[in-house]
Amino acid sequence: MSGLDLVPDPSVERDPELLHWTGVAAEVAAKLRADVVERDAANLAPHAEVALLRAHGLLALTVPEEFGGTGAAWRVGLQVSRVIGRADTSIAHILAYHYAWLRVLEHLGTPEADRQLRETAALGLLWASPGHNRAGFPKLIPVEGGHVVTGDSGFATGAPVCDRIFTRVVHAETGHALAVVLDAAADGIAYTGDWDVLGQRLTASREITLTDVEISDEAILADLGPLQAPPEPHQALGVLNFQLIFGVLHLAAAEGALLEAAAYTRAHTRPWYHSLVEKATDEPFILQGYGVHVARLQALSALADRAEHALAWLYARGAAATPADRASVAETVASLKITSTEAALAASSALFDLTGARSTATTHALGRFWRDLRTLTLHDPVAYKQHELGAYFLNAEFPVASGYR
């Protein structure tokens, strides 16, 4: 990822596809940045923002060419999300999750999942999902003429503005876990809660309640086997995508914070009363502060790149992947999650030391980066990631696959 760093590495070979799509992402980011403060305050469902992503061809970006998509590598989708996340981390969150669910569909490899990929590419569909529901999965109940799905599906990033919902359900008769797709506008789907939160306000992460939602056989994407059966290593990769996404979003928000702070410092910050310099941009403690946080984010970017590469390797291993393979990659991703949490929160808080008291005015909205990061980093407790990594390093304990590791 060093080509996009705050201090880019000129020795990195340029990828034309990556350059093109990150350029497109920069155009989208500029449009989102223009009114991000007003949109954040209004806290409205981001229909216009999703339309912007669709208009720029970003929703079909990672769909394989064989299904009519652009066929870009998943890492390109991550980089696109990173660029957008510097301006609007909420919209980047929705987009990155969309890419992750498309990767899950592709990995299922069933005719039903393939058909959904074709429709996504043809129609520019947006995907969302409640993911792992700690309250239990909804039930799929056979009825005359098909099936219905009923239950609380938990909260889902982007659900009120998506086109398709991916969810796991439990078959009421067999007890098997199934992957199913729901039309987001289908009768019986209700989006509840107002998502009036500290940060990531535009992710529209509302709860989904399913009441006798009718689905056809074609909507059953895969039979995942008995609910409690431990998955094989190659069947437990989806969660690692999302943990990686959090690391990249943390990086993006922190980079956005420093970029915006630097612009403010150049334009508005004044040297301190007792300073011996005439310009704030020559103030030693300000220069030192930027140096510390830029260096941390440079290192964080390298770790994100390593984690993405490791996960791509694990996918390529397929059924040959061993428990040791998955554990090693999972802990590389966990390292990113831990480091990104610490570095991003530190940068988004310290920026006020580098910009000065006047920068706290609400008109500048520099606090939105910290608010977004404070919300993002609470998705699952980083203490458990630290414990998991420590147990792996010290005791060679492999993490048991779950909705969070």
mmCIF file of C-alpha atoms in Angstrom:
data_model
loop_
_atom_site.group_PDB
_atom_site.id
_atom_site.type_symbol
_atom_site.label_atom_id
_atom_site.label_comp_id
_atom_site.label_asym_id
_atom_site.label_seq_id
_atom_site.Cartn_x
_atom_site.Cartn_y
_atom_site.Cartn_z
ATOM 1 C CA MET A 1 0.000 0.000 0.000
ATOM 2 C CA SER A 2 3.065 2.256 0.096
ATOM 3 C CA GLY A 3 2.175 3.948 -3.208
ATOM 4 C CA LEU A 4 -0.706 5.672 -1.426
ATOM 5 C CA ASP A 5 1.094 6.503 1.794
ATOM 6 C CA LEU A 6 1.307 10.001 3.225
ATOM 7 C CA VAL A 7 4.959 9.771 2.208
ATOM 8 C CA PRO A 8 4.761 7.618 -0.952
ATOM 9 C CA ASP A 9 7.578 5.235 -1.846
ATOM 10 C CA PRO A 10 8.735 6.126 -5.407
ATOM 11 C CA SER A 11 10.401 2.711 -5.815
ATOM 12 C CA VAL A 12 7.083 0.865 -5.757
ATOM 13 C CA GLU A 13 6.099 -0.407 -9.189
ATOM 14 C CA ARG A 14 2.969 1.371 -10.349
ATOM 15 C CA ASP A 15 -0.053 -0.792 -11.117
ATOM 16 C CA PRO A 16 -2.097 0.860 -13.920
ATOM 17 C CA GLU A 17 -5.350 -0.709 -12.714
ATOM 18 C CA LEU A 18 -4.723 0.439 -9.162
ATOM 19 C CA LEU A 19 -3.762 3.931 -10.297
ATOM 20 C CA HIS A 20 -6.930 4.238 -12.370
ATOM 21 C CA TRP A 21 -9.344 3.130 -9.670
ATOM 22 C CA THR A 22 -7.705 5.042 -6.858
ATOM 23 C CA GLY A 23 -7.955 8.053 -9.149
ATOM 24 C CA VAL A 24 -11.680 7.404 -9.489
ATOM 25 C CA ALA A 25 -11.868 7.012 -5.713
ATOM 26 C CA ALA A 26 -10.120 10.366 -5.275
ATOM 27 C CA GLU A 27 -12.802 12.012 -7.418
ATOM 28 C CA VAL A 28 -15.528 10.444 -5.294
ATOM 29 C CA ALA A 29 -13.698 11.427 -2.112
ATOM 30 C CA ALA A 30 -13.474 15.052 -3.225
ATOM 31 C CA LYS A 31 -17.224 15.173 -3.804
ATOM 32 C CA LEU A 32 -17.928 13.567 -0.443
ATOM 33 C CA ARG A 33 -15.503 15.882 1.335
ATOM 34 C CA ALA A 34 -17.302 18.975 0.011
ATOM 35 C CA ASP A 35 -20.313 18.514 2.307
ATOM 36 C CA VAL A 36 -19.227 15.818 4.754
ATOM 37 C CA VAL A 37 -19.710 18.081 7.775
ATOM 38 C CA GLU A 38 -23.301 18.932 6.851
ATOM 39 C CA ARG A 39 -24.166 15.322 5.987
ATOM 40 C CA ASP A 40 -22.657 14.052 9.228
ATOM 41 C CA ALA A 41 -24.762 16.508 11.224
ATOM 42 C CA ALA A 42 -27.961 15.719 9.305
ATOM 43 C CA ASN A 43 -27.519 11.963 9.866
ATOM 44 C CA LEU A 44 -29.746 11.019 6.922
ATOM 45 C CA ALA A 45 -29.706 7.677 5.121
ATOM 46 C CA PRO A 46 -26.912 7.914 2.502
ATOM 47 C CA HIS A 47 -28.936 7.239 -0.645
ATOM 48 C CA ALA A 48 -27.174 9.960 -2.631
ATOM 49 C CA GLU A 49 -23.772 8.736 -1.504
ATOM 50 C CA VAL A 50 -24.500 5.179 -2.668
ATOM 51 C CA ALA A 51 -25.734 6.567 -5.989
ATOM 52 C CA LEU A 52 -22.375 8.343 -6.316
ATOM 53 C CA LEU A 53 -20.515 5.070 -5.796
ATOM 54 C CA ARG A 54 -22.738 3.359 -8.359
ATOM 55 C CA ALA A 55 -22.317 6.130 -10.934
ATOM 56 C CA HIS A 56 -18.539 5.792 -10.739
ATOM 57 C CA GLY A 57 -18.625 2.030 -11.319
ATOM 58 C CA LEU A 58 -17.386 1.125 -7.862
ATOM 59 C CA LEU A 59 -20.089 -1.382 -6.888
ATOM 60 C CA ALA A 60 -19.099 -3.890 -9.596
ATOM 61 C CA LEU A 61 -15.370 -3.244 -9.195
ATOM 62 C CA THR A 62 -14.406 -6.566 -7.579
ATOM 63 C CA VAL A 63 -16.985 -8.788 -9.292
ATOM 64 C CA PRO A 64 -14.999 -11.219 -11.495
ATOM 65 C CA GLU A 65 -15.065 -10.560 -15.236
ATOM 66 C CA GLU A 66 -16.663 -13.958 -15.872
ATOM 67 C CA PHE A 67 -19.773 -12.638 -14.123
ATOM 68 C CA GLY A 68 -19.757 -9.312 -15.952
ATOM 69 C CA GLY A 69 -17.859 -7.279 -13.377
ATOM 70 C CA THR A 70 -14.706 -5.205 -13.637
ATOM 71 C CA GLY A 71 -12.632 -8.027 -12.184
ATOM 72 C CA ALA A 72 -10.320 -5.909 -10.043
ATOM 73 C CA ALA A 73 -8.385 -7.670 -7.304
ATOM 74 C CA TRP A 74 -9.775 -7.415 -3.786
ATOM 75 C CA ARG A 75 -6.754 -5.360 -2.738
ATOM 76 C CA VAL A 76 -7.823 -2.729 -5.271
ATOM 77 C CA GLY A 77 -11.194 -2.539 -3.530
ATOM 78 C CA LEU A 78 -9.394 -2.066 -0.207
ATOM 79 C CA GLN A 79 -7.297 0.750 -1.648
ATOM 80 C CA VAL A 80 -10.367 2.429 -3.127
ATOM 81 C CA SER A 81 -12.050 2.201 0.284
ATOM 82 C CA ARG A 82 -8.934 3.649 1.905
ATOM 83 C CA VAL A 83 -8.904 6.703 -0.374
ATOM 84 C CA ILE A 84 -12.615 7.353 0.171
ATOM 85 C CA GLY A 85 -12.226 6.702 3.901
ATOM 86 C CA ARG A 86 -9.866 9.653 4.241
ATOM 87 C CA ALA A 87 -12.776 11.930 3.362
ATOM 88 C CA ASP A 88 -15.822 10.001 4.604
ATOM 89 C CA THR A 89 -15.123 6.898 6.655
ATOM 90 C CA SER A 90 -18.820 5.995 6.887
ATOM 91 C CA ILE A 91 -19.256 5.637 3.126
ATOM 92 C CA ALA A 92 -15.945 3.813 2.852
ATOM 93 C CA HIS A 93 -17.215 1.413 5.523
ATOM 94 C CA ILE A 94 -20.355 0.630 3.524
ATOM 95 C CA LEU A 95 -18.309 0.118 0.346
ATOM 96 C CA ALA A 96 -15.628 -2.053 1.962
ATOM 97 C CA TYR A 97 -18.260 -4.274 3.548
ATOM 98 C CA HIS A 98 -19.937 -4.579 0.146
ATOM 99 C CA TYR A 99 -16.662 -5.834 -1.315
ATOM 100 C CA ALA A 100 -16.259 -8.292 1.552
ATOM 101 C CA TRP A 101 -19.692 -9.804 1.022
ATOM 102 C CA LEU A 102 -18.987 -10.148 -2.689
ATOM 103 C CA ARG A 103 -15.809 -12.036 -1.781
ATOM 104 C CA VAL A 104 -17.881 -14.329 0.433
ATOM 105 C CA LEU A 105 -20.291 -14.958 -2.456
ATOM 106 C CA GLU A 106 -17.450 -15.738 -4.822
ATOM 107 C CA HIS A 107 -15.914 -18.129 -2.293
ATOM 108 C CA LEU A 108 -19.220 -20.021 -1.918
ATOM 109 C CA GLY A 109 -18.880 -21.039 -5.559
ATOM 110 C CA THR A 110 -22.459 -22.278 -5.965
ATOM 111 C CA PRO A 111 -24.642 -21.637 -9.027
ATOM 112 C CA GLU A 112 -26.989 -19.561 -6.861
ATOM 113 C CA ALA A 113 -24.141 -17.375 -5.582
ATOM 114 C CA ASP A 114 -22.754 -17.004 -9.101
ATOM 115 C CA ARG A 115 -26.144 -15.783 -10.312
ATOM 116 C CA GLN A 116 -26.138 -13.119 -7.606
ATOM 117 C CA LEU A 117 -22.709 -11.936 -8.737
ATOM 118 C CA ARG A 118 -24.016 -11.601 -12.305
ATOM 119 C CA GLU A 119 -27.007 -9.576 -11.141
ATOM 120 C CA THR A 120 -24.782 -7.386 -8.990
ATOM 121 C CA ALA A 121 -22.566 -6.550 -11.955
ATOM 122 C CA ALA A 122 -25.464 -6.005 -14.354
ATOM 123 C CA LEU A 123 -27.579 -3.843 -12.037
ATOM 124 C CA GLY A 124 -24.955 -2.203 -9.837
ATOM 125 C CA LEU A 125 -26.386 -3.708 -6.652
ATOM 126 C CA LEU A 126 -25.163 -2.872 -3.143
ATOM 127 C CA TRP A 127 -24.834 -5.660 -0.571
ATOM 128 C CA ALA A 128 -25.122 -5.492 3.201
ATOM 129 C CA SER A 129 -25.461 -8.044 5.971
ATOM 130 C CA PRO A 130 -25.913 -8.346 9.721
ATOM 131 C CA GLY A 131 -22.961 -10.735 9.686
ATOM 132 C CA HIS A 132 -22.557 -12.576 12.969
ATOM 133 C CA ASN A 133 -25.694 -12.234 15.083
ATOM 134 C CA ARG A 134 -24.862 -12.780 18.762
ATOM 135 C CA ALA A 135 -28.569 -13.232 19.527
ATOM 136 C CA GLY A 136 -28.808 -16.253 17.227
ATOM 137 C CA PHE A 137 -29.633 -16.656 13.574
ATOM 138 C CA PRO A 138 -33.114 -16.279 12.050
ATOM 139 C CA LYS A 139 -34.995 -19.451 11.146
ATOM 140 C CA LEU A 140 -35.841 -20.662 7.671
ATOM 141 C CA ILE A 141 -39.206 -22.408 7.754
ATOM 142 C CA PRO A 142 -40.467 -24.514 4.826
ATOM 143 C CA VAL A 143 -43.989 -23.565 3.744
ATOM 144 C CA GLU A 144 -46.190 -24.460 0.820
ATOM 145 C CA GLY A 145 -44.596 -23.053 -2.317
ATOM 146 C CA GLY A 146 -41.223 -22.182 -0.788
ATOM 147 C CA HIS A 147 -39.778 -20.885 2.448
ATOM 148 C CA VAL A 148 -40.087 -17.985 4.870
ATOM 149 C CA VAL A 149 -37.409 -16.452 7.079
ATOM 150 C CA THR A 150 -38.270 -15.060 10.501
ATOM 151 C CA GLY A 151 -36.176 -13.586 13.291
ATOM 152 C CA ASP A 152 -34.071 -10.694 14.504
ATOM 153 C CA SER A 153 -31.116 -10.449 12.182
ATOM 154 C CA GLY A 154 -29.182 -7.873 14.212
ATOM 155 C CA PHE A 155 -27.765 -4.548 13.028
ATOM 156 C CA ALA A 156 -26.215 -4.230 9.584
ATOM 157 C CA THR A 157 -23.992 -1.509 8.143
ATOM 158 C CA GLY A 158 -25.696 0.091 5.145
ATOM 159 C CA ALA A 159 -28.833 -2.058 5.356
ATOM 160 C CA PRO A 160 -31.441 0.716 4.789
ATOM 161 C CA VAL A 161 -29.745 1.784 1.546
ATOM 162 C CA CYS A 162 -28.681 -1.608 0.155
ATOM 163 C CA ASP A 163 -30.268 -3.749 -2.555
ATOM 164 C CA ARG A 164 -29.411 -7.216 -1.290
ATOM 165 C CA ILE A 165 -29.006 -8.630 2.221
ATOM 166 C CA PHE A 166 -26.755 -11.617 2.828
ATOM 167 C CA THR A 167 -27.640 -13.469 5.999
ATOM 168 C CA ARG A 168 -27.184 -16.819 7.651
ATOM 169 C CA VAL A 169 -30.254 -18.681 8.844
ATOM 170 C CA VAL A 170 -30.957 -21.986 10.549
ATOM 171 C CA HIS A 171 -33.214 -24.491 8.819
ATOM 172 C CA ALA A 172 -36.070 -25.172 11.233
ATOM 173 C CA GLU A 173 -36.168 -28.895 10.393
ATOM 174 C CA THR A 174 -32.583 -29.947 9.640
ATOM 175 C CA GLY A 175 -30.735 -27.583 11.988
ATOM 176 C CA HIS A 176 -28.279 -26.759 9.209
ATOM 177 C CA ALA A 177 -26.908 -23.265 8.745
ATOM 178 C CA LEU A 178 -27.771 -21.810 5.354
ATOM 179 C CA ALA A 179 -26.519 -18.771 3.482
ATOM 180 C CA VAL A 180 -29.433 -16.902 1.908
ATOM 181 C CA VAL A 181 -30.008 -13.672 0.015
ATOM 182 C CA LEU A 182 -32.934 -11.342 0.637
ATOM 183 C CA ASP A 183 -34.238 -8.520 -1.503
ATOM 184 C CA ALA A 184 -33.767 -5.523 0.785
ATOM 185 C CA ALA A 185 -37.169 -4.145 -0.247
ATOM 186 C CA ALA A 186 -39.087 -7.388 0.344
ATOM 187 C CA ASP A 187 -42.251 -7.472 2.431
ATOM 188 C CA GLY A 188 -41.593 -8.466 6.015
ATOM 189 C CA ILE A 189 -38.220 -6.680 6.346
ATOM 190 C CA ALA A 190 -38.174 -3.811 8.845
ATOM 191 C CA TYR A 191 -35.249 -1.524 9.652
ATOM 192 C CA THR A 192 -35.449 -0.335 13.227
ATOM 193 C CA GLY A 193 -33.462 2.045 15.423
ATOM 194 C CA ASP A 194 -32.327 5.543 14.519
ATOM 195 C CA TRP A 195 -28.498 5.063 14.585
ATOM 196 C CA ASP A 196 -27.970 8.413 16.304
ATOM 197 C CA VAL A 197 -24.440 7.675 17.517
ATOM 198 C CA LEU A 198 -21.116 9.355 18.217
ATOM 199 C CA GLY A 199 -19.399 8.551 14.929
ATOM 200 C CA GLN A 200 -19.792 6.609 11.688
ATOM 201 C CA ARG A 201 -23.203 8.220 11.563
ATOM 202 C CA LEU A 202 -23.657 7.776 7.818
ATOM 203 C CA THR A 203 -23.222 4.003 7.853
ATOM 204 C CA ALA A 204 -26.969 3.696 8.545
ATOM 205 C CA SER A 205 -26.234 0.669 10.728
ATOM 206 C CA ARG A 206 -29.776 -0.098 11.762
ATOM 207 C CA GLU A 207 -31.223 -3.370 13.021
ATOM 208 C CA ILE A 208 -33.078 -5.748 10.726
ATOM 209 C CA THR A 209 -36.202 -7.610 11.779
ATOM 210 C CA LEU A 210 -37.462 -10.372 9.480
ATOM 211 C CA THR A 211 -41.102 -11.423 9.677
ATOM 212 C CA ASP A 212 -42.160 -14.259 7.380
ATOM 213 C CA VAL A 213 -40.025 -12.993 4.505
ATOM 214 C CA GLU A 214 -40.745 -15.207 1.505
ATOM 215 C CA ILE A 215 -37.766 -16.621 -0.379
ATOM 216 C CA SER A 216 -37.410 -19.069 -3.246
ATOM 217 C CA ASP A 217 -35.070 -22.028 -3.596
ATOM 218 C CA GLU A 218 -32.773 -19.831 -5.704
ATOM 219 C CA ALA A 219 -32.336 -17.504 -2.737
ATOM 220 C CA ILE A 220 -30.647 -20.283 -0.758
ATOM 221 C CA LEU A 221 -27.033 -19.731 -1.721
ATOM 222 C CA ALA A 222 -25.378 -22.594 0.150
ATOM 223 C CA ASP A 223 -25.881 -25.233 2.810
ATOM 224 C CA LEU A 224 -23.150 -24.576 5.383
ATOM 225 C CA GLY A 225 -23.748 -27.797 7.300
ATOM 226 C CA PRO A 226 -24.721 -28.387 10.951
ATOM 227 C CA LEU A 227 -24.766 -25.120 12.884
ATOM 228 C CA GLN A 228 -22.305 -26.234 15.580
ATOM 229 C CA ALA A 229 -19.939 -28.129 13.297
ATOM 230 C CA PRO A 230 -16.418 -26.602 13.326
ATOM 231 C CA PRO A 231 -15.527 -25.297 9.861
ATOM 232 C CA GLU A 232 -12.469 -26.329 7.902
ATOM 233 C CA PRO A 233 -9.770 -23.620 7.711
ATOM 234 C CA HIS A 234 -10.685 -22.642 4.142
ATOM 235 C CA GLN A 235 -14.337 -22.302 5.179
ATOM 236 C CA ALA A 236 -13.576 -19.759 7.909
ATOM 237 C CA LEU A 237 -11.986 -16.932 5.952
ATOM 238 C CA GLY A 238 -14.856 -14.436 5.739
ATOM 239 C CA VAL A 239 -14.347 -12.989 9.210
ATOM 240 C CA LEU A 240 -10.697 -12.246 8.421
ATOM 241 C CA ASN A 241 -11.850 -9.993 5.575
ATOM 242 C CA PHE A 242 -13.802 -7.848 8.008
ATOM 243 C CA GLN A 243 -11.043 -7.686 10.591
ATOM 244 C CA LEU A 244 -8.690 -6.557 7.820
ATOM 245 C CA ILE A 245 -11.225 -3.957 6.710
ATOM 246 C CA PHE A 246 -11.285 -2.432 10.175
ATOM 247 C CA GLY A 247 -7.524 -2.027 10.097
ATOM 248 C CA VAL A 248 -7.679 -0.322 6.698
ATOM 249 C CA LEU A 249 -10.534 1.965 7.759
ATOM 250 C CA HIS A 250 -8.644 2.926 10.922
ATOM 251 C CA LEU A 251 -5.651 3.783 8.742
ATOM 252 C CA ALA A 252 -7.783 5.769 6.295
ATOM 253 C CA ALA A 253 -9.470 7.856 8.974
ATOM 254 C CA ALA A 254 -6.156 8.613 10.671
ATOM 255 C CA GLU A 255 -4.574 9.603 7.364
ATOM 256 C CA GLY A 256 -7.555 11.832 6.632
ATOM 257 C CA ALA A 257 -7.184 13.419 10.065
ATOM 258 C CA LEU A 258 -3.518 14.255 9.526
ATOM 259 C CA LEU A 259 -4.091 15.537 5.988
ATOM 260 C CA GLU A 260 -6.854 17.851 7.147
ATOM 261 C CA ALA A 261 -4.896 18.937 10.218
ATOM 262 C CA ALA A 262 -1.874 19.744 8.062
ATOM 263 C CA ALA A 263 -3.993 21.917 5.774
ATOM 264 C CA TYR A 264 -5.322 23.762 8.808
ATOM 265 C CA THR A 265 -1.831 24.192 10.278
ATOM 266 C CA ARG A 266 -0.530 25.673 7.051
ATOM 267 C CA ALA A 267 -3.442 28.082 6.685
ATOM 268 C CA HIS A 268 -4.431 29.085 10.224
ATOM 269 C CA THR A 269 -2.196 27.904 13.053
ATOM 270 C CA ARG A 270 -0.039 30.609 14.648
ATOM 271 C CA PRO A 271 3.237 30.134 16.529
ATOM 272 C CA TRP A 272 2.930 30.160 20.303
ATOM 273 C CA TYR A 273 3.447 33.358 22.289
ATOM 274 C CA HIS A 274 6.891 32.307 23.522
ATOM 275 C CA SER A 275 7.984 30.752 20.260
ATOM 276 C CA LEU A 276 11.234 31.765 18.569
ATOM 277 C CA VAL A 277 9.861 31.136 15.061
ATOM 278 C CA GLU A 278 7.611 33.284 12.890
ATOM 279 C CA LYS A 279 5.504 30.570 11.296
ATOM 280 C CA ALA A 280 3.630 27.668 12.889
ATOM 281 C CA THR A 281 4.976 25.395 10.160
ATOM 282 C CA ASP A 282 8.454 25.973 11.652
ATOM 283 C CA GLU A 283 7.362 25.322 15.241
ATOM 284 C CA PRO A 284 9.583 22.479 16.533
ATOM 285 C CA PHE A 285 6.937 20.703 18.635
ATOM 286 C CA ILE A 286 4.474 20.827 15.728
ATOM 287 C CA LEU A 287 7.015 19.376 13.322
ATOM 288 C CA GLN A 288 7.903 16.689 15.833
ATOM 289 C CA GLY A 289 4.249 15.819 16.372
ATOM 290 C CA TYR A 290 3.527 15.391 12.686
ATOM 291 C CA GLY A 291 6.713 13.351 12.315
ATOM 292 C CA VAL A 292 5.695 10.939 15.073
ATOM 293 C CA HIS A 293 2.212 10.280 13.737
ATOM 294 C CA VAL A 294 3.143 10.137 10.059
ATOM 295 C CA ALA A 295 5.825 7.572 10.892
ATOM 296 C CA ARG A 296 3.308 5.432 12.793
ATOM 297 C CA LEU A 297 0.875 5.520 9.894
ATOM 298 C CA GLN A 298 3.631 4.638 7.434
ATOM 299 C CA ALA A 299 4.360 1.544 9.514
ATOM 300 C CA LEU A 300 0.658 0.795 9.847
ATOM 301 C CA SER A 301 0.252 0.931 6.073
ATOM 302 C CA ALA A 302 3.047 -1.609 5.644
ATOM 303 C CA LEU A 303 1.369 -3.927 8.160
ATOM 304 C CA ALA A 304 -1.968 -3.568 6.364
ATOM 305 C CA ASP A 305 -0.266 -4.484 3.098
ATOM 306 C CA ARG A 306 1.319 -7.533 4.740
ATOM 307 C CA ALA A 307 -2.006 -8.650 6.217
ATOM 308 C CA GLU A 308 -3.804 -8.297 2.881
ATOM 309 C CA HIS A 309 -1.086 -10.271 1.109
ATOM 310 C CA ALA A 310 -1.212 -13.010 3.743
ATOM 311 C CA LEU A 311 -4.978 -13.336 3.461
ATOM 312 C CA ALA A 312 -4.782 -13.509 -0.340
ATOM 313 C CA TRP A 313 -2.237 -16.329 0.073
ATOM 314 C CA LEU A 314 -4.592 -18.150 2.439
ATOM 315 C CA TYR A 315 -7.456 -17.893 -0.058
ATOM 316 C CA ALA A 316 -5.177 -19.267 -2.774
ATOM 317 C CA ARG A 317 -4.349 -22.278 -0.575
ATOM 318 C CA GLY A 318 -7.973 -23.354 -0.768
ATOM 319 C CA ALA A 319 -8.768 -26.727 0.772
ATOM 320 C CA ALA A 320 -5.032 -27.322 1.297
ATOM 321 C CA ALA A 321 -4.962 -24.638 4.018
ATOM 322 C CA THR A 322 -4.070 -26.068 7.417
ATOM 323 C CA PRO A 323 -5.195 -24.879 10.853
ATOM 324 C CA ALA A 324 -1.665 -23.542 11.341
ATOM 325 C CA ASP A 325 -1.940 -21.558 8.087
ATOM 326 C CA ARG A 326 -5.177 -19.947 9.161
ATOM 327 C CA ALA A 327 -3.912 -19.206 12.661
ATOM 328 C CA SER A 328 -0.792 -17.462 11.382
ATOM 329 C CA VAL A 329 -2.749 -15.285 8.953
ATOM 330 C CA ALA A 330 -5.440 -14.568 11.543
ATOM 331 C CA GLU A 331 -2.810 -13.292 13.969
ATOM 332 C CA THR A 332 -1.198 -11.135 11.295
ATOM 333 C CA VAL A 333 -4.607 -9.546 10.800
ATOM 334 C CA ALA A 334 -5.049 -9.302 14.581
ATOM 335 C CA SER A 335 -1.727 -7.464 14.784
ATOM 336 C CA LEU A 336 -3.096 -4.937 12.310
ATOM 337 C CA LYS A 337 -6.298 -4.526 14.316
ATOM 338 C CA ILE A 338 -4.375 -3.896 17.543
ATOM 339 C CA THR A 339 -1.826 -1.528 16.049
ATOM 340 C CA SER A 340 -4.328 0.400 13.941
ATOM 341 C CA THR A 341 -6.594 0.985 16.935
ATOM 342 C CA GLU A 342 -3.793 2.513 18.965
ATOM 343 C CA ALA A 343 -2.145 4.528 16.186
ATOM 344 C CA ALA A 344 -5.355 5.913 14.689
ATOM 345 C CA LEU A 345 -6.903 6.997 17.977
ATOM 346 C CA ALA A 346 -3.637 8.659 18.966
ATOM 347 C CA ALA A 347 -3.329 10.574 15.696
ATOM 348 C CA SER A 348 -6.946 11.743 15.609
ATOM 349 C CA SER A 349 -6.666 13.048 19.176
ATOM 350 C CA ALA A 350 -3.201 14.595 18.924
ATOM 351 C CA LEU A 351 -4.083 16.617 15.838
ATOM 352 C CA PHE A 352 -5.524 19.324 18.097
ATOM 353 C CA ASP A 353 -2.102 19.790 19.717
ATOM 354 C CA LEU A 354 -0.764 20.424 16.222
ATOM 355 C CA THR A 355 -3.471 22.810 15.054
ATOM 356 C CA GLY A 356 -4.180 24.880 18.163
ATOM 357 C CA ALA A 357 -7.159 25.919 20.260
ATOM 358 C CA ARG A 358 -9.031 27.685 17.462
ATOM 359 C CA SER A 359 -9.183 24.449 15.475
ATOM 360 C CA THR A 360 -11.719 23.060 17.944
ATOM 361 C CA ALA A 361 -14.407 25.322 16.463
ATOM 362 C CA THR A 362 -17.316 23.210 15.261
ATOM 363 C CA THR A 363 -17.149 24.863 11.838
ATOM 364 C CA HIS A 364 -13.893 23.006 11.167
ATOM 365 C CA ALA A 365 -15.299 19.678 12.395
ATOM 366 C CA LEU A 366 -11.840 18.197 12.938
ATOM 367 C CA GLY A 367 -13.313 16.136 15.754
ATOM 368 C CA ARG A 368 -15.254 13.964 13.319
ATOM 369 C CA PHE A 369 -12.199 11.809 12.681
ATOM 370 C CA TRP A 370 -11.830 10.941 16.353
ATOM 371 C CA ARG A 371 -15.597 10.365 16.661
ATOM 372 C CA ASP A 372 -15.549 7.984 13.712
ATOM 373 C CA LEU A 373 -12.518 6.152 15.016
ATOM 374 C CA ARG A 374 -13.804 5.952 18.559
ATOM 375 C CA THR A 375 -16.960 4.292 17.191
ATOM 376 C CA LEU A 376 -15.152 2.025 14.711
ATOM 377 C CA THR A 377 -12.636 0.759 17.230
ATOM 378 C CA LEU A 378 -15.416 -0.414 19.555
ATOM 379 C CA HIS A 379 -16.804 -2.895 17.035
ATOM 380 C CA ASP A 380 -15.232 -5.724 19.023
ATOM 381 C CA PRO A 381 -12.990 -5.191 22.077
ATOM 382 C CA VAL A 382 -9.343 -4.813 21.101
ATOM 383 C CA ALA A 383 -8.430 -6.359 24.477
ATOM 384 C CA TYR A 384 -9.642 -9.695 23.157
ATOM 385 C CA LYS A 385 -7.461 -9.307 20.081
ATOM 386 C CA GLN A 386 -4.468 -8.606 22.327
ATOM 387 C CA HIS A 387 -5.281 -11.672 24.444
ATOM 388 C CA GLU A 388 -5.696 -13.798 21.310
ATOM 389 C CA LEU A 389 -2.358 -12.688 19.878
ATOM 390 C CA GLY A 390 -0.589 -13.171 23.199
ATOM 391 C CA ALA A 391 -1.985 -16.705 23.570
ATOM 392 C CA TYR A 392 -0.851 -17.545 20.039
ATOM 393 C CA PHE A 393 2.666 -16.188 20.570
ATOM 394 C CA LEU A 394 3.264 -17.461 24.089
ATOM 395 C CA ASN A 395 1.322 -20.732 24.156
ATOM 396 C CA ALA A 396 0.897 -21.577 20.449
ATOM 397 C CA GLU A 397 -2.902 -21.501 20.887
ATOM 398 C CA PHE A 398 -4.755 -21.314 17.593
ATOM 399 C CA PRO A 399 -7.792 -18.974 17.596
ATOM 400 C CA VAL A 400 -11.076 -20.861 17.304
ATOM 401 C CA ALA A 401 -12.930 -19.472 14.311
ATOM 402 C CA SER A 402 -15.957 -17.347 15.209
ATOM 403 C CA GLY A 403 -17.799 -14.295 13.987
ATOM 404 C CA TYR A 404 -14.978 -12.152 15.393
ATOM 405 C CA ARG A 405 -11.761 -14.129 14.779
#
